[in-house]
CSV table of C-alpha atoms in Angstrom, one decimal:
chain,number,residue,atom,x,y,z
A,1,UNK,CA,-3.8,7.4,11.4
A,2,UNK,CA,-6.5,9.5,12.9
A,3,UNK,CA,-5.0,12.5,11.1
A,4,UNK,CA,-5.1,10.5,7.5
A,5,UNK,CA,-8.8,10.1,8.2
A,6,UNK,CA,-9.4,13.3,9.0
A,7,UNK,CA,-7.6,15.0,5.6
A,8,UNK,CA,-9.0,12.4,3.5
A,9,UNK,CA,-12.3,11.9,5.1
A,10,UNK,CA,-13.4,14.3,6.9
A,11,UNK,CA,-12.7,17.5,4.8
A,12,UNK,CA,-15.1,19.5,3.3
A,13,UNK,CA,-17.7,18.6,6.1
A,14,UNK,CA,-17.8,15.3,4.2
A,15,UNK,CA,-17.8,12.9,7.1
A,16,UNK,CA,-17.0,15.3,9.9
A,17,UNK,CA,-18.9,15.3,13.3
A,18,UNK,CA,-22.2,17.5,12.2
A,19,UNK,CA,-22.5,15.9,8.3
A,20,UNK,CA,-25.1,14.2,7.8
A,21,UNK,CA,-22.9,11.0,6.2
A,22,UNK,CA,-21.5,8.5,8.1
A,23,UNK,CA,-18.4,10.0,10.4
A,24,UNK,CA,-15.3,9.1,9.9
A,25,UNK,CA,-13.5,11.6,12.2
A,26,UNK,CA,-12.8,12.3,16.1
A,27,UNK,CA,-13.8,10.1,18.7
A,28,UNK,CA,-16.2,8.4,16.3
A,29,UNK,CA,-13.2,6.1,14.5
A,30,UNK,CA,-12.3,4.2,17.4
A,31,UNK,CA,-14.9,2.2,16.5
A,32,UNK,CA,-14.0,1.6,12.9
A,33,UNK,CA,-12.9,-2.1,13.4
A,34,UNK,CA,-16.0,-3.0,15.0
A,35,UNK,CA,-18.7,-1.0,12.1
A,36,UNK,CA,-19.8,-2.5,8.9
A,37,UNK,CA,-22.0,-1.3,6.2
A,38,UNK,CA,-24.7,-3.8,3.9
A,39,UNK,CA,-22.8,-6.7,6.1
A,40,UNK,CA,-19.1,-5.7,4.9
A,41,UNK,CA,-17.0,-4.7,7.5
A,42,UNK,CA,-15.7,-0.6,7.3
A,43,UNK,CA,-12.1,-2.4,8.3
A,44,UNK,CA,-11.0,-6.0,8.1
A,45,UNK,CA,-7.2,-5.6,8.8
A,46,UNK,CA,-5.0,-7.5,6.5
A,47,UNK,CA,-8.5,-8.0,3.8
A,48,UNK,CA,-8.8,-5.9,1.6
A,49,UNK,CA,-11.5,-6.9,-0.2
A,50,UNK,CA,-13.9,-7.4,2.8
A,51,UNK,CA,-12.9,-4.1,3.4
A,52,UNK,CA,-16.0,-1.3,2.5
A,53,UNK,CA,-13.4,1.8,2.9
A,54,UNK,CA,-10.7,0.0,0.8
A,55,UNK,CA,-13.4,-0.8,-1.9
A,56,UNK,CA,-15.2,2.6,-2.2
A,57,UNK,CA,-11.8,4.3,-2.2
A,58,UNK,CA,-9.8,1.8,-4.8
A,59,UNK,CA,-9.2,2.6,-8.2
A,60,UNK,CA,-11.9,0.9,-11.0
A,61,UNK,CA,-9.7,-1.6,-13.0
A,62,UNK,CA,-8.5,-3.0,-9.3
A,63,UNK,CA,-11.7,-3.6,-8.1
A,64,UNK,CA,-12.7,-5.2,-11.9
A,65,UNK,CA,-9.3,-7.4,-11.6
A,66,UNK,CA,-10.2,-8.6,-7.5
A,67,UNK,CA,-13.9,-9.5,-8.7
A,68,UNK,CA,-15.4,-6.9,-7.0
A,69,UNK,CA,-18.0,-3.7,-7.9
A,70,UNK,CA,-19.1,-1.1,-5.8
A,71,UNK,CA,-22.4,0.6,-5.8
A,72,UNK,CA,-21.4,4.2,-4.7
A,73,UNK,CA,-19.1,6.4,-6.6
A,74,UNK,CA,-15.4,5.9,-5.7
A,75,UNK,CA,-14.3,8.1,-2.7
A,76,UNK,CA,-13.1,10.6,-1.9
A,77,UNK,CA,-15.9,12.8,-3.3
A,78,UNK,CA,-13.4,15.6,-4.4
A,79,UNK,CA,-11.7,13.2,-6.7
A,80,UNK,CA,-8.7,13.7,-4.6
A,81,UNK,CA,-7.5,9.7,-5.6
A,82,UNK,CA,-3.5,10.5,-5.3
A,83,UNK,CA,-3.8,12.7,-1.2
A,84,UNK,CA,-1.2,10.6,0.3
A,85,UNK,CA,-3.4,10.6,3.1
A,86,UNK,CA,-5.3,7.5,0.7
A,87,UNK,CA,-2.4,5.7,0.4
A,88,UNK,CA,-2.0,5.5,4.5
A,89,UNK,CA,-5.3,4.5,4.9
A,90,UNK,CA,-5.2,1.6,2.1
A,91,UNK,CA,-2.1,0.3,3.3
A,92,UNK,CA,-2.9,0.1,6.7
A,93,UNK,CA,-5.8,-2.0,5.7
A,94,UNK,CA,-4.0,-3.9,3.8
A,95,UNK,CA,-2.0,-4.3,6.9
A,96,UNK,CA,1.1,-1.9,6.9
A,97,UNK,CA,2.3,-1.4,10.2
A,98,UNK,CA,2.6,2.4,11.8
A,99,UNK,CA,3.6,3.2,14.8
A,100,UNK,CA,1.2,2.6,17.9
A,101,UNK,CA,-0.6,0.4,15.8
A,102,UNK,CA,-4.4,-0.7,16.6
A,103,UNK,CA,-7.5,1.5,15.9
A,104,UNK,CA,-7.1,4.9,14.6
A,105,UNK,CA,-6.8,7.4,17.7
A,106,UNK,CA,-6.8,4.8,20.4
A,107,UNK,CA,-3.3,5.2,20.6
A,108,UNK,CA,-2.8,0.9,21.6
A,109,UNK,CA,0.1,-1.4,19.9
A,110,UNK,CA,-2.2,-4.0,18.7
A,111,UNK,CA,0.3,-4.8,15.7
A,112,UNK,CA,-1.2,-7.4,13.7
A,113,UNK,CA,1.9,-7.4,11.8
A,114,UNK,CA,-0.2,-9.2,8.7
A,115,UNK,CA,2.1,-7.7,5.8
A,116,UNK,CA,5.2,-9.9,7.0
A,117,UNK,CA,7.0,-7.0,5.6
A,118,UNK,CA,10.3,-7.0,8.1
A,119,UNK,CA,9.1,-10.1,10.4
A,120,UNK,CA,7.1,-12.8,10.5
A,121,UNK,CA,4.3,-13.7,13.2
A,122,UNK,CA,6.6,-14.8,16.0
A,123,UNK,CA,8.7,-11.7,15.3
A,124,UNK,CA,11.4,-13.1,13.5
A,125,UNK,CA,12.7,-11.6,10.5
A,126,UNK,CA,11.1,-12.9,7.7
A,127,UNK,CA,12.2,-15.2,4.8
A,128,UNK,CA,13.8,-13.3,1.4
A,129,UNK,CA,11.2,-15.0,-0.5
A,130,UNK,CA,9.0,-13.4,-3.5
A,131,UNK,CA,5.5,-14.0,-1.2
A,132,UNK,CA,7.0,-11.4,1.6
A,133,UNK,CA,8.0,-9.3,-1.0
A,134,UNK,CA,4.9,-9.4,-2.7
A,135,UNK,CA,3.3,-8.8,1.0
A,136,UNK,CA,5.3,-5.8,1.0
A,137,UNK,CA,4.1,-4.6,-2.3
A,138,UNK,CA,0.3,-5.3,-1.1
A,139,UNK,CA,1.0,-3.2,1.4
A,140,UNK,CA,2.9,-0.2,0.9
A,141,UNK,CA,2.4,0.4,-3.2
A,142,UNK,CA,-1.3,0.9,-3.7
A,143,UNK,CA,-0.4,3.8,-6.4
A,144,UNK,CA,0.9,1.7,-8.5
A,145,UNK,CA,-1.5,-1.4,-8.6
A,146,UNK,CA,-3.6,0.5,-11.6
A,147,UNK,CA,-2.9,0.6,-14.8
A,148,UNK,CA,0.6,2.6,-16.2
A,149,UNK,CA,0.4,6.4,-16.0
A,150,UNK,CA,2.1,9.6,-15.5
A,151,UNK,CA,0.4,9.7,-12.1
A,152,UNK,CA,2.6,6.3,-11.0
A,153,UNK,CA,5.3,6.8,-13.0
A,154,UNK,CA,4.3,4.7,-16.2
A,155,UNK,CA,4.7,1.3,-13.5
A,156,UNK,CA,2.5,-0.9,-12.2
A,157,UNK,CA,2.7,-3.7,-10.4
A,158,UNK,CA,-0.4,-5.8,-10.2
A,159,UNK,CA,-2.1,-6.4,-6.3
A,160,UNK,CA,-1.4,-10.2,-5.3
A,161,UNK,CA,0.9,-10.9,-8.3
A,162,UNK,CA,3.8,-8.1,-9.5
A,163,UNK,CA,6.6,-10.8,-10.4
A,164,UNK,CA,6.2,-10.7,-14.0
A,165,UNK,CA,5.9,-7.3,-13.8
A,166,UNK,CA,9.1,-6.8,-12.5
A,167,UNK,CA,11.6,-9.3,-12.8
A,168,UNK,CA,13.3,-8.8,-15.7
A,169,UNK,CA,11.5,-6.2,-17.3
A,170,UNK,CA,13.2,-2.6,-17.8
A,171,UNK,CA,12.2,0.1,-15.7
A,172,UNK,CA,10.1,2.8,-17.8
A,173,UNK,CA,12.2,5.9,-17.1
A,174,UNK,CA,15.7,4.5,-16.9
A,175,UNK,CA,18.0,1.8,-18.2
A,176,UNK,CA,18.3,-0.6,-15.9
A,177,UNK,CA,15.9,-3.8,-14.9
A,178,UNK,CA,13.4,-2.9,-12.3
A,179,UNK,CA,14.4,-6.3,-10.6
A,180,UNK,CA,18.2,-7.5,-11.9
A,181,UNK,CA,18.6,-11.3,-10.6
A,182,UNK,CA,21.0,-11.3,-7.9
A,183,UNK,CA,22.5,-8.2,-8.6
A,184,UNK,CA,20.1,-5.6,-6.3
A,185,UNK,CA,22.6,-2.3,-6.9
A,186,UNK,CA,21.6,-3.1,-10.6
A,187,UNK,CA,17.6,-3.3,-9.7
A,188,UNK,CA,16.0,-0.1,-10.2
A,189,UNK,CA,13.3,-1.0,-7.9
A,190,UNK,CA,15.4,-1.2,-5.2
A,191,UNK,CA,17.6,1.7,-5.9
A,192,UNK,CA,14.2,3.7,-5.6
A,193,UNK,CA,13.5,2.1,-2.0
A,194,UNK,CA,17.0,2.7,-0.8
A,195,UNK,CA,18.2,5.4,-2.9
A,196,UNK,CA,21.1,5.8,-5.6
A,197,UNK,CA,18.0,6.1,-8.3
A,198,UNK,CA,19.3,9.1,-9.8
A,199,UNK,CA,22.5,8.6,-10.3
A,200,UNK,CA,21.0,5.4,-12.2
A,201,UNK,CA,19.2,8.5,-14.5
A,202,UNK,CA,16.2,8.2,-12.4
A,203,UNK,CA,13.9,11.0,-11.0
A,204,UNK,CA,11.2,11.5,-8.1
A,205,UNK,CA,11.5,10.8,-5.1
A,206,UNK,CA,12.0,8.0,-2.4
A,207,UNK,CA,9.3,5.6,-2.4
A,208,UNK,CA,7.1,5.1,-1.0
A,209,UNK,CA,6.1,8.6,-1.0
A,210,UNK,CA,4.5,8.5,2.5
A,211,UNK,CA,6.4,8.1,5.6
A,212,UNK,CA,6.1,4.7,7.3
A,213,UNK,CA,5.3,2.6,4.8
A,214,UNK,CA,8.6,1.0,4.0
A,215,UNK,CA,10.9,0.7,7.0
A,216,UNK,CA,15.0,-0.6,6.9
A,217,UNK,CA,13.9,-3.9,7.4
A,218,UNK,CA,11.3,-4.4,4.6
A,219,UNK,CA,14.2,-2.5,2.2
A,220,UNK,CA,16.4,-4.8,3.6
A,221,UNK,CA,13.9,-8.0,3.1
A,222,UNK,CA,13.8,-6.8,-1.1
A,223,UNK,CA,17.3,-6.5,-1.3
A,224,UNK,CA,18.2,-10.1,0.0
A,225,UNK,CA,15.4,-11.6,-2.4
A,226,UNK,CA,17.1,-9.7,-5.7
A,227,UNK,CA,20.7,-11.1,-4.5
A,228,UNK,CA,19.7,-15.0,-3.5
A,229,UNK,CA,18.3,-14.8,-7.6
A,230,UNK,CA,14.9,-13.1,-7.2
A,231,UNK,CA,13.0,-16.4,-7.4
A,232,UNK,CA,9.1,-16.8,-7.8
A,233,UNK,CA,8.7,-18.9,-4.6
C-alpha cells in the first residue's frame, strides 16, 4: 500500500518528504488513520465519503451522485485519474482487503474485513446475496462507478446500487447479459472475473485490473449469487 501512495502521491515532489504539501509518503503515512483535514478524516476505512483522500481523488459525477463537493481540484494534480495505483488506494478505503492489512507501511494484519467480499465478520464465508456482491463492487470497481466511456469499457455500475445496471442488461462489447439469472457461464460479468470472456467475443483483460482486489473467494461469492437466480436481496 505504501508503494500505491508513493506512485500516486508522492511523484513529482507533490507530497514527498521536502514538498511543501501535506506528505503522503515514507514514514509519514503510518499516521494516515489517525490525520484529518477541515474535521474530515484523511482515511475512514470502510467510509468513503468521510474520507478527504477518497473525495479529492473521486471522479465529479460520483461525488455529485453521493451528495458531496469538494473545494480543491480533484487529485492527482497530473490528471493521472486511471494509474492503477488510484484504484488501490480507493478500494482500500472503501475497505478491500490486501495483504498485511492495517496502515500503509506498518506492515500489521489489522483486517477490518468491511467489504464482506469472501467472509463475513466472524470469518465465515459470506451469504450469495446481491448486498455482498454489491460490497464487492464498492470495493474493487471504482473505474467503473462514472459515467460510460472508452476509459471503463462503455460500463458502469453505479456506487451503493449496480443491480439495475447489470442484471439483465447486455454487456456493451459482447452478446451476452452482463448478469444471466442463474446461469453464471452465460454472465459476462463474471466471465470477465473468472475468465472465458473472450471466447464469449470479449476483449481486455482480467478484472479487476489491479492485483488483490478480487480474490477466489469473492469470484466465487458472484458466481453463486448469478446461479441461486441473481436476486435483489
Amino acid at each position: 500500500m505504501r508503494e500505491a501512495f508513493e506512485a500516486s502521491c508522492g511523484k513529482g515532489g507533490c507530497h514527498s518528504p521536502g514538498a511543501t504539501l501535506p506528505v503522503l509518503a515514507g514514514d509519514e503515512l503510518d499516521g494516515i488513520l489517525t490525520g484529518e483535514i477541515n474535521g474530515v478524516p484523511l482515511v475512514s476505512l470502510g467510509d468513503t465519503a468521510n474520507s478527504y483522500l477518497a473525495i479529492v481523488m473521486l471522479p465529479d459525477a460520483l461525488l455529485s451522485s453521493l451528495g458531496l463537493t469538494r473545494t480543491v481540484p480533484r487529485m492527482p494534480a497530473d490528471n493521472d485519474f486511471l494509474n492503477p495505483n488510484n484504484q488501490v488506494i480507493l478500494s482500500w478505503i472503501g475497505g478491500a482487503e490486501f495483504e498485511g492489512g492495517g496502515p500503509p507501511g506498518t506492515g500489521g494484519d489489522t483486517d477490518t474485513d468491511t467489504d464482506t467480499g469472501g467472509t463475513d465478520t466472524t470469518g465465515e464465508p459470506a451469504e450469495p446475496t446481491f448486498a455482498n456482491v454489491q460490497a464487492i463492487i464498492d470495493a474493487s470497481c471504482s473505474c467503473h462507478f462514472s459515467a460510460p466511456s472508452a476509459a471503463n469499457g462503455m460500463l458502469e455500475m453505479p456506487m451503493g446500487d449496480s443491480y439495475g445496471a447489470l442484471v439483465g442488461v447486455k454487456s456493451p462489447t459482447t452478446d451476452l447479459n452482463l448478469v444471466e439469472p442463474s446461469d453464471s457461464a452465460a454472465s459476462y460479468l463474471y466471465l470477465k472475473l473468472a475468465g472465458g470472456f473472450e471466447e464469449a467475443g470479449g476483449a481486455g483483460t482480467l478484472m479487476p485490473p489491479v492485483m488483490g482486489l478480487m480474490d477466489d473467494a469473492k469470484v466465487a461469492l458472484v458466481k453463486a449469487w448469478i446461479d441461486a437466480g441473481a436476486m435483489n436481496d
